[in-house]
PDB file of C-alpha atoms and ligand atoms in Angstrom:
ATOM      1  CA  UNK N   1       0.000   0.000   0.000  1.00 89.00           C
ATOM      2  CA  UNK N   2       1.407   3.376  -0.993  1.00 95.00           C
ATOM      3  CA  UNK N   3       0.494   6.081   1.503  1.00 97.00           C
ATOM      4  CA  UNK N   4       1.003   9.834   1.627  1.00 98.00           C
ATOM      5  CA  UNK N   5       0.767  11.595   4.975  1.00 98.00           C
ATOM      6  CA  UNK N   6      -0.082  15.277   4.588  1.00 98.00           C
ATOM      7  CA  UNK N   7       1.287  17.125   7.597  1.00 97.00           C
ATOM      8  CA  UNK N   8       0.442  20.723   8.360  1.00 97.00           C
ATOM      9  CA  UNK N   9      -1.632  22.928  10.633  1.00 97.00           C
ATOM     10  CA  UNK N  10      -5.420  23.077  10.416  1.00 96.00           C
ATOM     11  CA  UNK N  11      -6.460  25.247   7.477  1.00 94.00           C
ATOM     12  CA  UNK N  12      -3.263  24.679   5.504  1.00 95.00           C
ATOM     13  CA  UNK N  13      -5.243  22.993   2.701  1.00 94.00           C
ATOM     14  CA  UNK N  14      -4.657  19.276   3.310  1.00 96.00           C
ATOM     15  CA  UNK N  15      -8.272  18.515   2.407  1.00 94.00           C
ATOM     16  CA  UNK N  16      -8.296  20.653  -0.742  1.00 93.00           C
ATOM     17  CA  UNK N  17      -5.088  19.119  -2.088  1.00 96.00           C
ATOM     18  CA  UNK N  18      -6.364  15.645  -1.178  1.00 97.00           C
ATOM     19  CA  UNK N  19      -9.554  16.303  -3.118  1.00 94.00           C
ATOM     20  CA  UNK N  20      -7.566  17.113  -6.268  1.00 95.00           C
ATOM     21  CA  UNK N  21      -5.488  13.953  -5.834  1.00 97.00           C
ATOM     22  CA  UNK N  22      -8.729  11.969  -5.607  1.00 97.00           C
ATOM     23  CA  UNK N  23     -10.326  13.654  -8.634  1.00 95.00           C
ATOM     24  CA  UNK N  24      -7.295  13.830 -10.911  1.00 97.00           C
ATOM     25  CA  UNK N  25      -5.120  10.920  -9.820  1.00 97.00           C
ATOM     26  CA  UNK N  26      -7.758   8.459  -8.613  1.00 97.00           C
ATOM     27  CA  UNK N  27      -6.256   8.258  -5.128  1.00 97.00           C
ATOM     28  CA  UNK N  28      -8.230   7.606  -1.943  1.00 97.00           C
ATOM     29  CA  UNK N  29      -8.532  10.131   0.886  1.00 97.00           C
ATOM     30  CA  UNK N  30      -8.861   9.175   4.512  1.00 97.00           C
ATOM     31  CA  UNK N  31      -9.759  12.280   6.496  1.00 97.00           C
ATOM     32  CA  UNK N  32      -9.979  11.531  10.207  1.00 98.00           C
ATOM     33  CA  UNK N  33     -11.695  14.899  10.775  1.00 97.00           C
ATOM     34  CA  UNK N  34     -14.424  13.920   8.289  1.00 96.00           C
ATOM     35  CA  UNK N  35     -14.816  10.514   9.974  1.00 97.00           C
ATOM     36  CA  UNK N  36     -15.165  12.211  13.371  1.00 97.00           C
ATOM     37  CA  UNK N  37     -17.780  14.659  12.046  1.00 96.00           C
ATOM     38  CA  UNK N  38     -19.699  11.761  10.477  1.00 95.00           C
ATOM     39  CA  UNK N  39     -19.816   9.996  13.877  1.00 96.00           C
ATOM     40  CA  UNK N  40     -21.114  13.190  15.464  1.00 96.00           C
ATOM     41  CA  UNK N  41     -23.785  13.735  12.785  1.00 95.00           C
ATOM     42  CA  UNK N  42     -24.932  10.119  13.148  1.00 96.00           C
ATOM     43  CA  UNK N  43     -24.886  10.385  16.946  1.00 96.00           C
ATOM     44  CA  UNK N  44     -22.960   7.128  17.319  1.00 96.00           C
ATOM     45  CA  UNK N  45     -21.469   6.206  20.720  1.00 96.00           C
ATOM     46  CA  UNK N  46     -18.108   7.506  19.515  1.00 95.00           C
ATOM     47  CA  UNK N  47     -19.796  10.656  18.161  1.00 96.00           C
ATOM     48  CA  UNK N  48     -21.372  11.436  21.518  1.00 97.00           C
ATOM     49  CA  UNK N  49     -18.017  10.952  23.234  1.00 96.00           C
ATOM     50  CA  UNK N  50     -16.022  13.218  20.920  1.00 97.00           C
ATOM     51  CA  UNK N  51     -18.500  16.018  20.164  1.00 96.00           C
ATOM     52  CA  UNK N  52     -17.271  18.344  22.897  1.00 96.00           C
ATOM     53  CA  UNK N  53     -13.595  17.517  22.297  1.00 97.00           C
ATOM     54  CA  UNK N  54     -13.880  18.555  18.651  1.00 96.00           C
ATOM     55  CA  UNK N  55     -15.803  21.742  19.404  1.00 95.00           C
ATOM     56  CA  UNK N  56     -13.102  22.807  21.820  1.00 94.00           C
ATOM     57  CA  UNK N  57     -10.287  22.119  19.369  1.00 96.00           C
ATOM     58  CA  UNK N  58      -8.580  19.373  21.388  1.00 97.00           C
ATOM     59  CA  UNK N  59      -7.447  16.015  20.052  1.00 98.00           C
ATOM     60  CA  UNK N  60      -9.636  12.933  20.121  1.00 98.00           C
ATOM     61  CA  UNK N  61      -7.918  10.157  22.152  1.00 98.00           C
ATOM     62  CA  UNK N  62      -5.276   8.245  20.193  1.00 98.00           C
ATOM     63  CA  UNK N  63      -6.927   4.837  20.630  1.00 97.00           C
ATOM     64  CA  UNK N  64     -10.307   6.056  19.320  1.00 97.00           C
ATOM     65  CA  UNK N  65      -8.744   7.618  16.225  1.00 98.00           C
ATOM     66  CA  UNK N  66      -6.410   4.719  15.561  1.00 97.00           C
ATOM     67  CA  UNK N  67      -9.297   2.266  15.625  1.00 96.00           C
ATOM     68  CA  UNK N  68     -11.247   4.424  13.144  1.00 96.00           C
ATOM     69  CA  UNK N  69      -8.247   4.453  10.803  1.00 97.00           C
ATOM     70  CA  UNK N  70      -7.678   0.751  11.144  1.00 96.00           C
ATOM     71  CA  UNK N  71     -11.349  -0.050  10.379  1.00 95.00           C
ATOM     72  CA  UNK N  72     -11.316   2.298   7.384  1.00 96.00           C
ATOM     73  CA  UNK N  73      -8.135   0.783   5.923  1.00 95.00           C
ATOM     74  CA  UNK N  74      -9.385  -2.760   6.305  1.00 94.00           C
ATOM     75  CA  UNK N  75     -12.714  -1.884   4.664  1.00 95.00           C
ATOM     76  CA  UNK N  76     -11.408   0.346   1.857  1.00 94.00           C
ATOM     77  CA  UNK N  77      -8.060  -1.198   0.994  1.00 89.00           C
ATOM     78  CA  UNK N  78      -7.423  -1.251  -2.739  1.00 91.00           C
ATOM     79  CA  UNK N  79      -3.926  -2.291  -3.787  1.00 88.00           C
ATOM     80  CA  UNK N  80      -4.126  -0.172  -6.964  1.00 90.00           C
ATOM     81  CA  UNK N  81      -4.885   3.117  -5.286  1.00 95.00           C
ATOM     82  CA  UNK N  82      -2.576   5.373  -3.295  1.00 97.00           C
ATOM     83  CA  UNK N  83      -4.057   6.515   0.014  1.00 97.00           C
ATOM     84  CA  UNK N  84      -3.752  10.011   1.482  1.00 98.00           C
ATOM     85  CA  UNK N  85      -3.878  10.290   5.240  1.00 98.00           C
ATOM     86  CA  UNK N  86      -5.397  13.731   5.774  1.00 97.00           C
ATOM     87  CA  UNK N  87      -5.154  14.774   9.423  1.00 97.00           C
ATOM     88  CA  UNK N  88      -3.577  11.552  10.652  1.00 98.00           C
ATOM     89  CA  UNK N  89      -1.250  10.877  12.428  1.00 98.00           C
ATOM     90  CA  UNK N  90      -1.318  13.904  14.722  1.00 98.00           C
ATOM     91  CA  UNK N  91       0.804  12.384  17.489  1.00 98.00           C
ATOM     92  CA  UNK N  92       3.799  10.054  17.579  1.00 98.00           C
ATOM     93  CA  UNK N  93       1.630   7.465  19.361  1.00 98.00           C
ATOM     94  CA  UNK N  94      -0.653   7.458  16.300  1.00 98.00           C
ATOM     95  CA  UNK N  95       2.342   7.306  13.935  1.00 98.00           C
ATOM     96  CA  UNK N  96       3.673   4.250  15.748  1.00 98.00           C
ATOM     97  CA  UNK N  97       0.228   2.645  15.798  1.00 97.00           C
ATOM     98  CA  UNK N  98      -0.179   2.956  12.025  1.00 97.00           C
ATOM     99  CA  UNK N  99       3.325   1.590  11.463  1.00 97.00           C
ATOM    100  CA  UNK N 100       2.444  -1.460  13.568  1.00 97.00           C
ATOM    101  CA  UNK N 101      -0.880  -1.914  11.783  1.00 96.00           C
ATOM    102  CA  UNK N 102       0.756  -1.746   8.343  1.00 96.00           C
ATOM    103  CA  UNK N 103       3.469  -4.181   9.354  1.00 95.00           C
ATOM    104  CA  UNK N 104       0.890  -6.667  10.587  1.00 95.00           C
ATOM    105  CA  UNK N 105      -1.932  -6.307   8.043  1.00 94.00           C
ATOM    106  CA  UNK N 106      -0.356  -4.711   4.955  1.00 93.00           C
ATOM    107  CA  UNK N 107       3.324  -5.686   4.829  1.00 93.00           C
ATOM    108  CA  UNK N 108       5.399  -3.904   2.192  1.00 92.00           C
ATOM    109  CA  UNK N 109       3.433  -0.661   2.590  1.00 94.00           C
ATOM    110  CA  UNK N 110       5.284   2.599   2.279  1.00 94.00           C
ATOM    111  CA  UNK N 111       4.532   5.882   4.034  1.00 96.00           C
ATOM    112  CA  UNK N 112       5.689   9.122   2.377  1.00 98.00           C
ATOM    113  CA  UNK N 113       5.455  12.340   4.355  1.00 98.00           C
ATOM    114  CA  UNK N 114       4.712  15.734   2.796  1.00 98.00           C
ATOM    115  CA  UNK N 115       4.823  18.836   4.944  1.00 98.00           C
ATOM    116  CA  UNK N 116       2.511  21.599   3.742  1.00 98.00           C
ATOM    117  CA  UNK N 117       4.015  24.990   4.555  1.00 97.00           C
ATOM    118  CA  UNK N 118       2.262  28.320   4.991  1.00 94.00           C
ATOM    119  CA  UNK N 119       2.478  31.364   7.306  1.00 93.00           C
ATOM    120  CA  UNK N 120       0.186  31.208  10.354  1.00 90.00           C
ATOM    121  CA  UNK N 121      -1.709  34.391   9.466  1.00 91.00           C
ATOM    122  CA  UNK N 122      -2.787  32.862   6.125  1.00 93.00           C
ATOM    123  CA  UNK N 123      -3.995  29.771   7.949  1.00 93.00           C
ATOM    124  CA  UNK N 124      -6.148  31.852  10.276  1.00 93.00           C
ATOM    125  CA  UNK N 125      -7.791  33.766   7.439  1.00 92.00           C
ATOM    126  CA  UNK N 126      -8.412  30.491   5.551  1.00 92.00           C
ATOM    127  CA  UNK N 127     -10.076  28.955   8.605  1.00 95.00           C
ATOM    128  CA  UNK N 128     -12.266  31.930   9.351  1.00 94.00           C
ATOM    129  CA  UNK N 129     -13.496  32.088   5.750  1.00 94.00           C
ATOM    130  CA  UNK N 130     -14.119  28.334   5.407  1.00 95.00           C
ATOM    131  CA  UNK N 131     -17.536  26.795   4.841  1.00 97.00           C
ATOM    132  CA  UNK N 132     -18.329  23.102   4.522  1.00 97.00           C
ATOM    133  CA  UNK N 133     -21.291  21.192   3.168  1.00 97.00           C
ATOM    134  CA  UNK N 134     -23.651  20.404   6.042  1.00 97.00           C
ATOM    135  CA  UNK N 135     -24.341  16.943   4.594  1.00 97.00           C
ATOM    136  CA  UNK N 136     -22.005  14.736   6.668  1.00 95.00           C
ATOM    137  CA  UNK N 137     -21.606  12.266   3.777  1.00 96.00           C
ATOM    138  CA  UNK N 138     -20.322  15.092   1.550  1.00 96.00           C
ATOM    139  CA  UNK N 139     -18.475  17.674   3.696  1.00 96.00           C
ATOM    140  CA  UNK N 140     -17.142  19.442   0.566  1.00 95.00           C
ATOM    141  CA  UNK N 141     -15.053  22.467   1.491  1.00 95.00           C
ATOM    142  CA  UNK N 142     -15.580  26.033   0.234  1.00 95.00           C
ATOM    143  CA  UNK N 143     -14.198  29.461   0.949  1.00 94.00           C
ATOM    144  CA  UNK N 144     -15.787  32.868   1.085  1.00 92.00           C
ATOM    145  CA  UNK N 145     -12.355  34.405   0.468  1.00 90.00           C
ATOM    146  CA  UNK N 146     -10.796  32.403  -2.399  1.00 86.00           C
ATOM    147  CA  UNK N 147     -12.578  32.682  -5.748  1.00 87.00           C
ATOM    148  CA  UNK N 148     -11.507  29.221  -6.892  1.00 85.00           C
ATOM    149  CA  UNK N 149     -13.078  27.670  -3.795  1.00 90.00           C
ATOM    150  CA  UNK N 150     -16.302  29.695  -3.783  1.00 94.00           C
ATOM    151  CA  UNK N 151     -19.598  27.815  -4.273  1.00 96.00           C
ATOM    152  CA  UNK N 152     -21.493  28.542  -7.514  1.00 96.00           C
ATOM    153  CA  UNK N 153     -24.584  29.573  -5.519  1.00 96.00           C
ATOM    154  CA  UNK N 154     -24.198  31.338  -2.206  1.00 94.00           C
ATOM    155  CA  UNK N 155     -24.336  28.892   0.717  1.00 96.00           C
ATOM    156  CA  UNK N 156     -25.280  25.900  -1.461  1.00 98.00           C
ATOM    157  CA  UNK N 157     -23.041  22.884  -2.112  1.00 98.00           C
ATOM    158  CA  UNK N 158     -22.123  22.488  -5.826  1.00 97.00           C
ATOM    159  CA  UNK N 159     -22.067  18.724  -5.426  1.00 96.00           C
ATOM    160  CA  UNK N 160     -25.171  17.762  -3.466  1.00 97.00           C
ATOM    161  CA  UNK N 161     -27.129  21.041  -3.177  1.00 98.00           C
ATOM    162  CA  UNK N 162     -27.200  20.859   0.630  1.00 98.00           C
ATOM    163  CA  UNK N 163     -26.757  23.956   2.745  1.00 98.00           C
ATOM    164  CA  UNK N 164     -23.228  25.134   3.555  1.00 98.00           C
ATOM    165  CA  UNK N 165     -22.352  25.646   7.201  1.00 97.00           C
ATOM    166  CA  UNK N 166     -19.463  26.894   9.293  1.00 96.00           C
ATOM    167  CA  UNK N 167     -17.602  24.127  11.120  1.00 95.00           C
ATOM    168  CA  UNK N 168     -18.260  24.177  14.869  1.00 93.00           C
ATOM    169  CA  UNK N 169     -14.540  24.394  15.521  1.00 96.00           C
ATOM    170  CA  UNK N 170     -13.854  27.239  13.068  1.00 96.00           C
ATOM    171  CA  UNK N 171     -14.322  29.908  15.734  1.00 93.00           C
ATOM    172  CA  UNK N 172     -11.561  32.067  17.194  1.00 92.00           C
ATOM    173  CA  UNK N 173     -11.204  30.140  20.452  1.00 93.00           C
ATOM    174  CA  UNK N 174     -11.001  26.667  18.845  1.00 95.00           C
ATOM    175  CA  UNK N 175      -8.738  27.869  16.059  1.00 95.00           C
ATOM    176  CA  UNK N 176      -6.247  29.137  18.655  1.00 94.00           C
ATOM    177  CA  UNK N 177      -6.424  25.841  20.513  1.00 96.00           C
ATOM    178  CA  UNK N 178      -6.046  23.734  17.364  1.00 96.00           C
ATOM    179  CA  UNK N 179      -2.995  25.668  16.216  1.00 96.00           C
ATOM    180  CA  UNK N 180      -1.439  25.327  19.673  1.00 97.00           C
ATOM    181  CA  UNK N 181      -2.153  21.576  19.697  1.00 97.00           C
ATOM    182  CA  UNK N 182      -0.656  21.216  16.207  1.00 97.00           C
ATOM    183  CA  UNK N 183       2.482  23.144  17.178  1.00 96.00           C
ATOM    184  CA  UNK N 184       2.879  21.033  20.299  1.00 97.00           C
ATOM    185  CA  UNK N 185       3.121  17.793  18.279  1.00 97.00           C
ATOM    186  CA  UNK N 186       4.693  18.884  14.995  1.00 97.00           C
ATOM    187  CA  UNK N 187       8.351  18.667  15.961  1.00 97.00           C
ATOM    188  CA  UNK N 188       8.075  15.249  17.531  1.00 97.00           C
ATOM    189  CA  UNK N 189       6.257  13.904  14.478  1.00 98.00           C
ATOM    190  CA  UNK N 190       8.815  15.354  12.068  1.00 97.00           C
ATOM    191  CA  UNK N 191      11.619  13.900  14.165  1.00 98.00           C
ATOM    192  CA  UNK N 192       9.929  10.494  14.147  1.00 98.00           C
ATOM    193  CA  UNK N 193       9.496  10.390  10.371  1.00 98.00           C
ATOM    194  CA  UNK N 194      12.813  11.978   9.448  1.00 97.00           C
ATOM    195  CA  UNK N 195      14.649   9.041  11.040  1.00 96.00           C
ATOM    196  CA  UNK N 196      13.720   6.872   8.060  1.00 93.00           C
ATOM    197  CA  UNK N 197      12.974   9.220   5.199  1.00 94.00           C
ATOM    198  CA  UNK N 198      13.356  12.636   3.687  1.00 95.00           C
ATOM    199  CA  UNK N 199      10.299  14.720   4.440  1.00 97.00           C
ATOM    200  CA  UNK N 200       9.051  16.541   1.339  1.00 98.00           C
ATOM    201  CA  UNK N 201       8.332  20.258   1.817  1.00 98.00           C
ATOM    202  CA  UNK N 202       5.515  21.812  -0.213  1.00 98.00           C
ATOM    203  CA  UNK N 203       4.851  25.551  -0.217  1.00 97.00           C
ATOM    204  CA  UNK N 204       1.060  25.934  -0.311  1.00 96.00           C
ATOM    205  CA  UNK N 205       0.761  29.686  -0.265  1.00 94.00           C
ATOM    206  CA  UNK N 206      -0.310  29.670  -3.925  1.00 92.00           C
ATOM    207  CA  UNK N 207      -3.486  28.920  -5.777  1.00 91.00           C
ATOM    208  CA  UNK N 208      -4.620  25.318  -5.534  1.00 92.00           C
ATOM    209  CA  UNK N 209      -3.896  24.337  -9.152  1.00 94.00           C
ATOM    210  CA  UNK N 210      -0.302  25.530  -8.811  1.00 96.00           C
ATOM    211  CA  UNK N 211       0.057  23.678  -5.514  1.00 97.00           C
ATOM    212  CA  UNK N 212      -1.200  20.513  -7.200  1.00 97.00           C
ATOM    213  CA  UNK N 213       1.301  20.878 -10.070  1.00 97.00           C
ATOM    214  CA  UNK N 214       4.143  21.504  -7.571  1.00 98.00           C
ATOM    215  CA  UNK N 215       3.046  18.442  -5.603  1.00 98.00           C
ATOM    216  CA  UNK N 216       3.148  16.220  -8.701  1.00 98.00           C
ATOM    217  CA  UNK N 217       6.633  17.501  -9.537  1.00 97.00           C
ATOM    218  CA  UNK N 218       7.768  16.915  -5.963  1.00 97.00           C
ATOM    219  CA  UNK N 219       6.781  13.243  -6.132  1.00 97.00           C
ATOM    220  CA  UNK N 220       7.953  12.835  -9.741  1.00 94.00           C
ATOM    221  CA  UNK N 221       4.502  12.349 -11.237  1.00 92.00           C
ATOM    222  CA  UNK N 222       3.743  13.563 -14.767  1.00 78.00           C
TER     223      UNK N 222
HETATM  224  P1  AMP J 301      -9.627  18.260  10.901  1.00 92.70           P
HETATM  225  O1  AMP J 301     -10.871  18.128  10.078  1.00 92.70           O
HETATM  226  O2  AMP J 301      -8.501  17.423  10.393  1.00 92.70           O
HETATM  227  O3  AMP J 301      -9.242  19.689  11.137  1.00 92.70           O
HETATM  228  O4  AMP J 301      -9.986  17.656  12.357  1.00 92.70           O
HETATM  229  C1  AMP J 301     -11.014  18.218  13.139  1.00 92.70           C
HETATM  230  C2  AMP J 301     -10.903  17.703  14.559  1.00 92.70           C
HETATM  231  O5  AMP J 301     -11.070  16.284  14.587  1.00 92.70           O
HETATM  232  C3  AMP J 301      -9.558  17.946  15.234  1.00 92.70           C
HETATM  233  O6  AMP J 301      -9.427  19.243  15.791  1.00 92.70           O
HETATM  234  C4  AMP J 301      -9.585  16.863  16.320  1.00 92.70           C
HETATM  235  O7  AMP J 301     -10.442  17.220  17.381  1.00 92.70           O
HETATM  236  C5  AMP J 301     -10.237  15.697  15.572  1.00 92.70           C
HETATM  237  N1  AMP J 301      -9.205  14.868  14.890  1.00 92.70           N
HETATM  238  C6  AMP J 301      -9.061  14.685  13.564  1.00 92.70           C
HETATM  239  N2  AMP J 301      -8.018  13.896  13.304  1.00 92.70           N
HETATM  240  C7  AMP J 301      -7.469  13.574  14.492  1.00 92.70           C
HETATM  241  C8  AMP J 301      -6.356  12.796  14.905  1.00 92.70           C
HETATM  242  N3  AMP J 301      -5.567  12.175  14.010  1.00 92.70           N
HETATM  243  N4  AMP J 301      -6.098  12.692  16.230  1.00 92.70           N
HETATM  244  C9  AMP J 301      -6.885  13.282  17.162  1.00 92.70           C
HETATM  245  N5  AMP J 301      -7.946  14.047  16.856  1.00 92.70           N
HETATM  246  C10 AMP J 301      -8.244  14.197  15.526  1.00 92.70           C
END
């Protein structure tokens, strides 16, 4: 299994780049944030447990997230398709857990790490102008600031016509907390992965199409 881990703070554009990789390269995207929001919308036992954690911008416990990822991989595994881990791992405990899982269930898998780089002030303005589709099965992402990411009709999803909403955690307080949580774990994660590989840096302070072209070049894809 070929896997790309997209590392970067909330709002850096992991989801938007992943979406292009899915549409244009046929890859699969595993977004742990989307999985969490789906649990909350469906009011599952996990959803009830994590609702407040997500609203406040803290991390969901490692074991809960790791189990979600493991279940998803086992269900969706397709040897022909590269998988993007969008928002996972966020801690070294999670990174070790996925390494163990791959060793046991998918031997020969390779993890490649791409670090998405952007100044913090850009991240904050991206987060505050973000809208997502309120349909938990869709969760398409839009922006009120970037023309290329604007919906065709105001507040309506281009894909499924459901209403667009603001994410519960895209408020000033949670944004601050999420950035602090990301910064707390970033160095440790980079240290963990750089033991065995060269981490690929991608500047994402550009329009999305350019970022996608740069990404393909970075990984030697035509
Ligand atoms: P995201 O959509 O990636 O910004 O994630 C939204 C929220 O879901 C995060 O702020 C966390 O509360 C939770 N979450 C998503 N992925 C993880 C993860 N790998 N570990 C812990 N919590 C996560």
